[in-house]
Amino acid sequence: MTGTARAQQPRPDSVPPPAVRQLSEISVVQQKALVERKADRIIYNVSSSVSAAGANGLEVLGRVPGLRVTDNMIGLAGRGAMKVMVNGRMVPLTGEDLQRYLKSMSAGEIARVEVITNPSAAYDADGNAGLINIVTRRDRNQGFSGEVQAGLKRADYGGKPLYGVSNYGTVTAGGNFSYNTSKWSWYGNLNYDHGRFLEGFGIDLSYPRRYWTQTDTGNYKVRNLNLVLGTDYKISQKTTIGFNYNGSRTAYIGDDHVNNPLYSTGHLPDSVLKTYATYKPVAWSNGLNVHLVTRFDSVGRQMSIDADYFNYYRTDQSDFESRRYNPYGELLLDGVTRYFDTNKQAINIYTLKADFQWPTRFANYAFGGKLSFIDNYSNVFYYNNIKDQLIYNKALSNEYDYTENTQALYLSAAKEMGKWKLNAGLRMEATQTKGISHIQDQTNRNDYVKLFPSFSAIWNYTTDNHLAFTFGKRINRPVFWDLNPYKSLTTAYSYLEGNPYLQPEYNSNFELSHSWKQRFTVAAFLNITNNGFNRITIASEDDNTVFTTPVNFLKIYRYGLSASATVQPWSWLESTNQLTAYNTAANSSHPYIADVKGLGMYLSTNNNISLNSDKTWQVAVNGWYQFPEIDHNGKSDAYYNVDLGLKTLCLQKRLSIALNAADLLRSSASVVHYTYGNIKQTFTHFQVNRNVRLTLTYKLGQSSRKREVRNTGSDEERHRL
């Protein structure tokens, strides 16, 4: 065996059977730290979080220190957007589809959330600020174990009925199980929630001679069902094969209420446009994975192969009516516009990935490749509704086919030299895209090859102190819907429109950090975004038309300092705190959008307080504050959040009861100000997140299990490694 020492092996017929040691019953009572800091990632342990109990997957991400969840982005404070993985596999959804998918998950099925700010070359290059990896629960102990959970959430939108409804809230139920033998491992999760909620936004436009405002509030019933099933089989001591299925059904049935007053000079009422639309979006997703892991030898050389299929299918239909009134509330002549539309989206994704770990005396190498095939079909068919007669509207309709194929290869090497740990990698991704708008008879193609280097150097100059430098280049690809050149009406005069010419944006991240005992970290960072895109709202004062479309026009420089501390000054208090201060300069190439720059700062604190010595009673006090900052080409106001929680364990710690109050001050929604030409714009999010949740969780199976501990034939070699 070249480059490595081979231990002399006995003949197969002389190998003794593996020694089995039977341990007495053990009970693990120590709770994991809420936040763990590793060299390459931050880990948020959901089971240790009081405030996460009963939350959905999106709400769990919002409780991870440093992560921000808005209505259109999941990102790292001061750093930018991040892509989401589940169990190391990229979730191929973005925007609203991703958020609804995450809402179908339950905190009860999530073990931890990993925030990876400088992923190695082995990971996909997607995500400007890095990757978020959601790791689902799975008990590896022998025998059966599981949990069942039920919860009730009551939302608070101001204490008065809205749209004839006063009981906004959600009922949830679910559970998970694991069953393990010496060769087989079975696991699964099932979650369901049923409820009603509000969401929406507002836009204000200040023309030189007019003032236009719009509020759009959606009143929805939600039905989510999420199922995970999987199994692993140990073929031999070196080879394991497995299968995993993840499926969900999400339905958001409801209506939108849009109010559009228009004011003339002096803010005198000019007219009012009121729009009412019903929606019935229903989405199904199915994910299948087959994987094989095999070890070639006892020194760590191994291969893993993953084959994945993901399908996402979404349908919707809408009845739409806009009515225009004069300042006295009288319906204007020809002031009624009615449409009916149907739309569909079908995404099919196939991936095949192979990874190799290859340690040698000189360095530990990792290499591999990935093939990805994406086929996205979508359509929207509009009909003018004239006296209940539907007449096809070709000008508004569209049928769109989009394919994206990516071939990736990577190589990385890790080496330890005394107090130094070095890791360098290079990933190559070749991408071919094709978009066909059938009704518009338009075809757009892209074909590009990009290199994504990554590097990290860690100097452990004492036992408790290490200094680290990291660099990585990443890509942020447009949302599928943003590439589709169809119009999505919000009123008779306003709509959203895709851009088939939209290109990816690229991000370069640099960071120099110092850490002490993995508890205190200080870092200086620089992020550079090239070819950045954002949605811009274009308004015409002549005909009151307003439309929003995504455009590449930004180059963004962001540099700053961050500091974090995880402290336990007393046995009853665990506190995680973070401060990030930064300066952002967004340079625009658009002739009607000016450059913007300014300072920003983010503060957060997460505190678990134990009320007794065995920690069966715990209180959580959490909060964050986002100071005004530059948001792409806009400037946001300050917004903030305060959460409180109480959790108790009883029945020999089998039963957990948690009561949580989120967004107590109704202050977690952002307001962003933009300027397009001489028109000032304000965008307001209406995602009010104030709610109270009661959650009961009961553990199944043996609380103290007997485990078999096997001495493997590679124990000595692994110690040498």
XYZ file of C-alpha atoms in Angstrom, residues 113-552:
440
model
C -29.093 23.303 13.245
C -25.568 23.795 11.904
C -24.517 27.204 10.553
C -21.535 26.713 8.208
C -20.061 30.057 7.149
C -17.139 28.698 5.102
C -18.136 25.315 3.645
C -15.409 23.161 2.155
C -15.193 22.314 -1.547
C -17.182 19.122 -0.891
C -20.365 21.185 -0.445
C -22.400 22.825 -3.203
C -21.235 26.381 -3.873
C -24.742 27.845 -3.431
C -25.378 30.416 -0.701
C -23.706 33.813 -0.432
C -22.977 33.658 3.301
C -22.730 29.861 3.550
C -25.027 26.974 4.386
C -27.562 26.010 7.043
C -27.744 22.274 7.705
C -30.842 20.992 9.519
C -30.086 17.615 11.110
C -33.188 15.583 11.927
C -33.511 13.437 15.041
C -32.309 9.881 14.995
C -31.526 7.730 18.012
C -28.604 5.341 17.409
C -29.141 3.305 20.585
C -30.182 -0.321 20.360
C -33.908 -1.019 20.601
C -36.972 1.177 20.210
C -37.312 4.832 21.151
C -39.470 7.735 20.111
C -41.567 10.742 21.032
C -45.117 11.928 20.524
C -45.967 15.604 20.597
C -49.027 17.833 20.529
C -49.278 21.588 20.632
C -51.589 24.564 20.436
C -50.524 27.990 19.126
C -52.644 31.115 19.411
C -51.617 34.113 17.286
C -52.233 37.700 18.380
C -52.912 40.291 15.672
C -54.164 42.990 17.995
C -56.886 41.397 20.074
C -59.803 42.063 17.721
C -61.495 39.967 15.001
C -60.118 40.407 11.482
C -62.101 39.471 8.385
C -64.689 37.934 10.686
C -62.140 35.652 12.366
C -60.880 35.877 15.957
C -59.309 32.448 16.528
C -56.090 32.710 14.538
C -53.803 29.881 15.559
C -52.577 26.370 14.838
C -53.045 22.889 16.288
C -50.095 20.522 15.789
C -49.492 16.832 16.407
C -46.697 14.455 15.510
C -44.082 12.007 16.587
C -40.842 10.278 15.706
C -39.397 6.813 16.270
C -36.157 4.868 15.932
C -35.608 1.119 16.049
C -32.070 -0.257 15.865
C -30.573 -3.735 15.813
C -27.020 -4.838 15.148
C -27.606 -4.669 11.368
C -30.841 -2.734 10.769
C -31.783 0.834 11.632
C -35.336 2.136 11.079
C -36.508 5.684 11.724
C -39.382 8.003 10.895
C -41.177 11.280 11.629
C -44.791 12.292 11.084
C -46.123 15.807 11.728
C -49.413 17.539 11.000
C -50.625 21.061 11.669
C -53.950 22.709 11.059
C -54.791 26.361 11.565
C -55.295 29.879 10.292
C -52.932 32.850 9.962
C -52.415 36.265 8.349
C -49.535 37.497 6.194
C -48.991 40.468 3.925
C -47.065 43.557 2.939
C -47.463 47.240 2.206
C -45.977 49.576 -0.425
C -45.979 53.386 -0.302
C -44.938 55.438 -3.358
C -44.325 59.186 -3.138
C -44.551 60.751 -6.598
C -43.672 64.425 -7.093
C -47.391 65.282 -7.422
C -49.142 62.183 -6.029
C -49.024 59.684 -3.194
C -49.915 56.013 -3.804
C -50.198 53.368 -1.123
C -51.087 49.677 -1.079
C -51.719 47.187 1.713
C -52.057 43.504 0.857
C -53.215 41.119 3.600
C -53.687 37.402 3.075
C -56.117 35.497 5.288
C -55.237 31.799 5.016
C -56.148 28.393 6.360
C -53.124 26.100 6.494
C -52.920 22.296 6.395
C -49.435 20.766 6.567
C -48.488 17.093 6.577
C -44.851 15.978 6.671
C -43.566 12.381 6.614
C -40.021 11.000 6.884
C -39.188 7.290 6.645
C -35.807 5.665 6.350
C -33.719 2.601 6.933
C -30.041 1.636 6.934
C -28.693 -1.888 6.607
C -25.170 -2.888 7.552
C -24.124 -5.323 4.827
C -20.775 -5.910 6.518
C -18.510 -4.221 9.025
C -17.302 -1.972 6.191
C -20.397 -1.345 4.067
C -23.791 0.199 4.817
C -26.639 0.857 2.407
C -29.678 2.991 3.138
C -32.905 4.497 1.833
C -34.741 7.672 2.868
C -38.096 9.190 1.908
C -39.247 12.700 2.772
C -42.701 13.823 1.672
C -45.027 16.684 2.470
C -48.359 18.154 1.486
C -49.001 21.830 2.127
C -52.278 23.662 1.496
C -52.836 27.408 1.987
C -56.482 28.140 1.221
C -57.709 31.688 1.656
C -58.105 35.162 0.273
C -56.209 38.421 -0.223
C -57.541 41.844 0.679
C -55.807 44.737 -1.117
C -56.543 48.386 -0.381
C -55.100 51.023 -2.737
C -55.866 54.689 -1.944
C -54.416 57.316 -4.303
C -53.847 60.904 -3.142
C -53.259 64.018 -5.230
C -51.167 67.080 -4.326
C -51.601 67.969 -0.663
C -52.570 64.380 0.182
C -56.155 64.986 -0.912
C -58.061 61.769 -1.744
C -58.137 61.066 -5.477
C -59.508 57.533 -5.769
C -59.472 54.151 -4.031
C -58.842 50.749 -5.590
C -60.038 47.722 -3.607
C -59.131 44.201 -4.686
C -60.379 40.897 -3.374
C -58.895 37.602 -4.573
C -59.277 34.000 -3.501
C -56.382 31.541 -3.652
C -56.106 27.762 -3.338
C -52.393 26.878 -3.479
C -51.670 23.222 -2.730
C -48.136 21.795 -2.921
C -46.770 18.252 -2.772
C -43.111 17.335 -2.444
C -41.408 13.941 -2.538
C -37.751 13.289 -1.900
C -36.082 9.902 -2.343
C -32.483 9.087 -1.430
C -30.452 5.895 -1.790
C -26.963 5.899 -0.306
C -24.021 3.553 0.043
C -21.035 4.014 2.362
C -18.097 1.627 2.269
C -14.683 1.639 3.952
C -11.759 0.353 1.913
C -9.326 -0.134 4.770
C -8.707 0.514 8.444
C -6.979 3.890 8.050
C -10.049 5.835 6.929
C -10.247 5.483 3.169
C -13.895 5.334 2.221
C -16.422 6.058 -0.502
C -20.000 7.292 -0.278
C -22.519 7.408 -3.118
C -25.849 9.265 -2.998
C -28.606 9.113 -5.619
C -31.471 11.554 -5.058
C -34.785 12.387 -6.674
C -36.861 15.408 -5.639
C -40.279 16.353 -6.957
C -42.240 19.493 -6.134
C -45.717 20.031 -7.572
C -47.834 23.088 -6.825
C -51.229 24.131 -8.176
C -53.287 27.248 -7.569
C -56.353 29.011 -8.881
C -57.712 32.447 -8.175
C -60.806 34.572 -8.592
C -59.754 38.199 -8.751
C -61.830 41.393 -8.656
C -60.692 45.022 -8.466
C -63.118 47.896 -7.869
C -62.221 51.579 -8.201
C -64.086 54.250 -6.232
C -64.055 58.046 -6.235
C -63.158 59.996 -3.039
C -66.815 59.825 -1.957
C -66.924 56.031 -2.040
C -68.920 55.830 -5.278
C -68.009 53.102 -7.777
C -66.567 54.630 -10.936
C -67.949 53.875 -14.360
C -66.021 50.923 -15.837
C -64.257 50.693 -12.480
C -64.594 46.923 -12.130
C -61.913 44.494 -13.375
C -62.342 40.738 -12.931
C -59.972 37.888 -13.760
C -59.790 34.165 -13.197
C -56.469 32.348 -13.395
C -54.947 28.926 -12.883
C -51.255 28.195 -12.438
C -49.019 25.213 -11.896
C -45.393 24.520 -11.063
C -43.727 21.114 -11.436
C -40.069 20.663 -10.467
C -38.166 17.414 -10.986
C -34.575 17.169 -9.783
C -32.194 14.236 -10.179
C -28.736 14.192 -8.579
C -25.933 11.663 -8.347
C -23.005 12.325 -6.018
C -19.829 10.401 -5.164
C -17.408 11.388 -2.374
C -14.080 9.838 -1.428
C -12.055 10.269 1.771
C -8.417 9.348 1.155
C -5.977 9.913 4.059
C -2.243 9.591 3.345
C 0.900 10.310 5.291
C 1.213 13.728 3.679
C -2.420 14.944 3.947
C -6.031 13.859 4.164
C -7.581 14.228 0.730
C -11.227 14.453 -0.221
C -12.435 14.396 -3.797
C -15.555 13.613 -5.739
C -18.198 14.899 -8.084
C -21.883 15.576 -8.540
C -24.341 15.554 -11.442
C -27.544 17.576 -11.126
C -30.481 17.720 -13.552
C -33.319 20.194 -12.919
C -36.515 20.368 -14.969
C -38.987 23.086 -13.983
C -42.288 23.549 -15.806
C -44.724 26.306 -14.849
C -47.736 27.950 -16.370
C -50.283 30.641 -15.642
C -53.438 31.057 -17.704
C -55.480 34.249 -17.242
C -59.091 34.750 -18.276
C -61.076 37.981 -18.355
C -64.232 37.404 -16.340
C -66.931 39.409 -18.126
C -70.425 38.797 -16.818
C -69.296 35.359 -15.593
C -68.004 34.479 -19.059
C -64.316 33.501 -19.137
C -62.353 34.866 -22.110
C -58.730 33.707 -22.481
C -56.170 36.538 -22.048
C -53.038 35.635 -24.000
C -51.226 38.870 -23.099
C -51.149 37.971 -19.380
C -50.765 34.200 -19.717
C -47.531 32.286 -19.983
C -46.162 28.748 -20.195
C -42.519 28.301 -19.219
C -40.011 25.440 -19.355
C -36.697 25.785 -17.550
C -33.877 23.241 -17.408
C -30.637 23.541 -15.466
C -27.878 20.927 -15.593
C -24.756 21.162 -13.426
C -21.627 19.018 -13.368
C -19.295 19.510 -10.416
C -15.855 18.187 -9.465
C -13.909 19.005 -6.321
C -10.637 18.278 -4.566
C -9.555 19.321 -1.078
C -6.612 18.559 1.179
C -6.318 18.889 4.969
C -3.016 18.762 6.796
C -1.830 19.237 10.376
C 1.639 20.630 10.983
C 2.354 21.032 14.666
C 0.028 23.768 15.888
C -1.306 24.485 12.395
C -4.328 23.004 10.636
C -4.602 23.787 6.926
C -7.414 23.009 4.518
C -7.509 24.041 0.864
C -10.014 23.063 -1.790
C -11.220 23.868 -5.271
C -14.648 23.163 -6.716
C -15.532 23.441 -10.397
C -19.152 23.757 -11.483
C -20.227 23.737 -15.138
C -23.838 24.872 -15.608
C -26.116 24.895 -18.654
C -29.542 26.544 -18.478
C -32.364 26.875 -20.983
C -35.587 28.822 -20.504
C -38.439 28.652 -23.015
C -41.469 30.947 -22.836
C -43.921 29.182 -25.153
C -46.589 31.866 -25.423
C -44.053 34.661 -25.829
C -41.991 32.450 -28.192
C -38.789 33.376 -26.349
C -35.770 31.184 -25.537
C -32.879 32.095 -23.230
C -29.725 30.009 -22.784
C -26.737 30.197 -20.472
C -23.598 28.071 -20.400
C -20.847 28.865 -17.911
C -18.018 27.249 -15.953
C -17.004 28.708 -12.592
C -14.306 27.884 -10.057
C -14.962 28.148 -6.323
C -11.814 28.057 -4.161
C -11.921 27.660 -0.384
C -9.152 27.897 2.198
C -8.772 27.847 5.974
C -5.738 28.082 8.249
C -6.047 27.550 12.004
C -3.180 28.253 14.392
C -3.662 26.646 17.829
C -0.929 28.668 19.492
C -2.002 27.555 22.988
C -4.344 24.879 24.302
C -7.258 27.299 24.672
C -6.539 29.852 21.946
C -6.665 29.596 18.208
C -6.405 32.080 15.376
C -8.132 31.308 12.068
C -8.238 32.756 8.563
C -10.863 31.584 6.071
C -11.659 32.435 2.471
C -14.366 31.142 0.145
C -16.100 32.065 -3.083
C -19.775 31.228 -3.551
C -22.719 31.656 -5.938
C -26.358 32.659 -5.450
C -28.601 31.499 -8.290
C -31.958 33.170 -9.022
C -35.243 31.708 -7.819
C -37.059 29.732 -10.538
C -40.050 32.079 -10.370
C -37.775 35.115 -10.870
C -36.635 33.714 -14.236
C -40.193 33.180 -15.473
C -41.292 36.188 -17.587
C -44.952 35.959 -16.625
C -47.036 38.547 -14.782
C -48.589 37.850 -11.384
C -51.314 40.395 -10.673
C -51.801 41.918 -7.231
C -54.329 44.532 -8.457
C -55.603 45.704 -11.829
C -52.708 48.203 -11.894
C -49.868 46.372 -10.091
C -48.099 43.088 -10.746
C -44.925 41.066 -10.308
C -42.924 40.042 -13.369
C -39.984 37.640 -13.791
C -36.790 38.347 -15.709
C -35.473 35.543 -17.986
C -32.171 37.431 -18.398
C -31.413 37.386 -14.675
C -27.906 36.079 -13.888
C -26.402 34.546 -10.725
C -24.560 36.733 -8.232
C -21.152 35.838 -6.801
C -19.828 36.359 -3.320
C -16.256 36.365 -1.918
C -15.948 35.972 1.854
C -12.872 36.703 3.977
C -12.668 36.279 7.764
C -9.965 36.513 10.420
C -11.068 35.261 13.842
C -9.744 34.523 17.299
C -11.361 32.028 19.667
C -10.773 31.213 23.313
C -12.015 27.837 24.601
C -14.648 27.854 21.830
C -16.631 30.175 24.109
C -15.424 33.646 23.141
C -14.890 34.537 19.493
C -13.964 37.821 17.827
C -13.868 38.097 14.027
C -13.200 40.665 11.318
C -14.872 39.970 7.978
C -15.156 41.270 4.432
C -17.855 40.194 1.944
C -17.887 41.280 -1.697
C -20.927 40.628 -3.915
C -20.580 40.946 -7.695
C -23.448 41.057 -10.190
C -25.888 41.308 -7.272
C -29.603 41.272 -7.972
C -32.683 42.535 -6.187
C -36.334 43.169 -6.971
C -37.050 46.757 -7.951
C -40.455 48.443 -8.121
C -41.038 50.620 -11.186
C -43.941 53.050 -11.099
C -45.549 55.233 -13.754
C -47.299 58.371 -12.547
C -49.169 58.758 -15.838
C -51.269 55.579 -15.657
C -50.718 54.486 -12.018
C -49.126 51.214 -13.193
C -46.723 49.640 -10.687
C -44.694 46.502 -11.342
C -41.873 44.693 -9.549
C -39.116 42.724 -11.292
C -35.652 41.351 -10.358
C -32.560 42.948 -11.974
C -28.758 42.515 -11.766
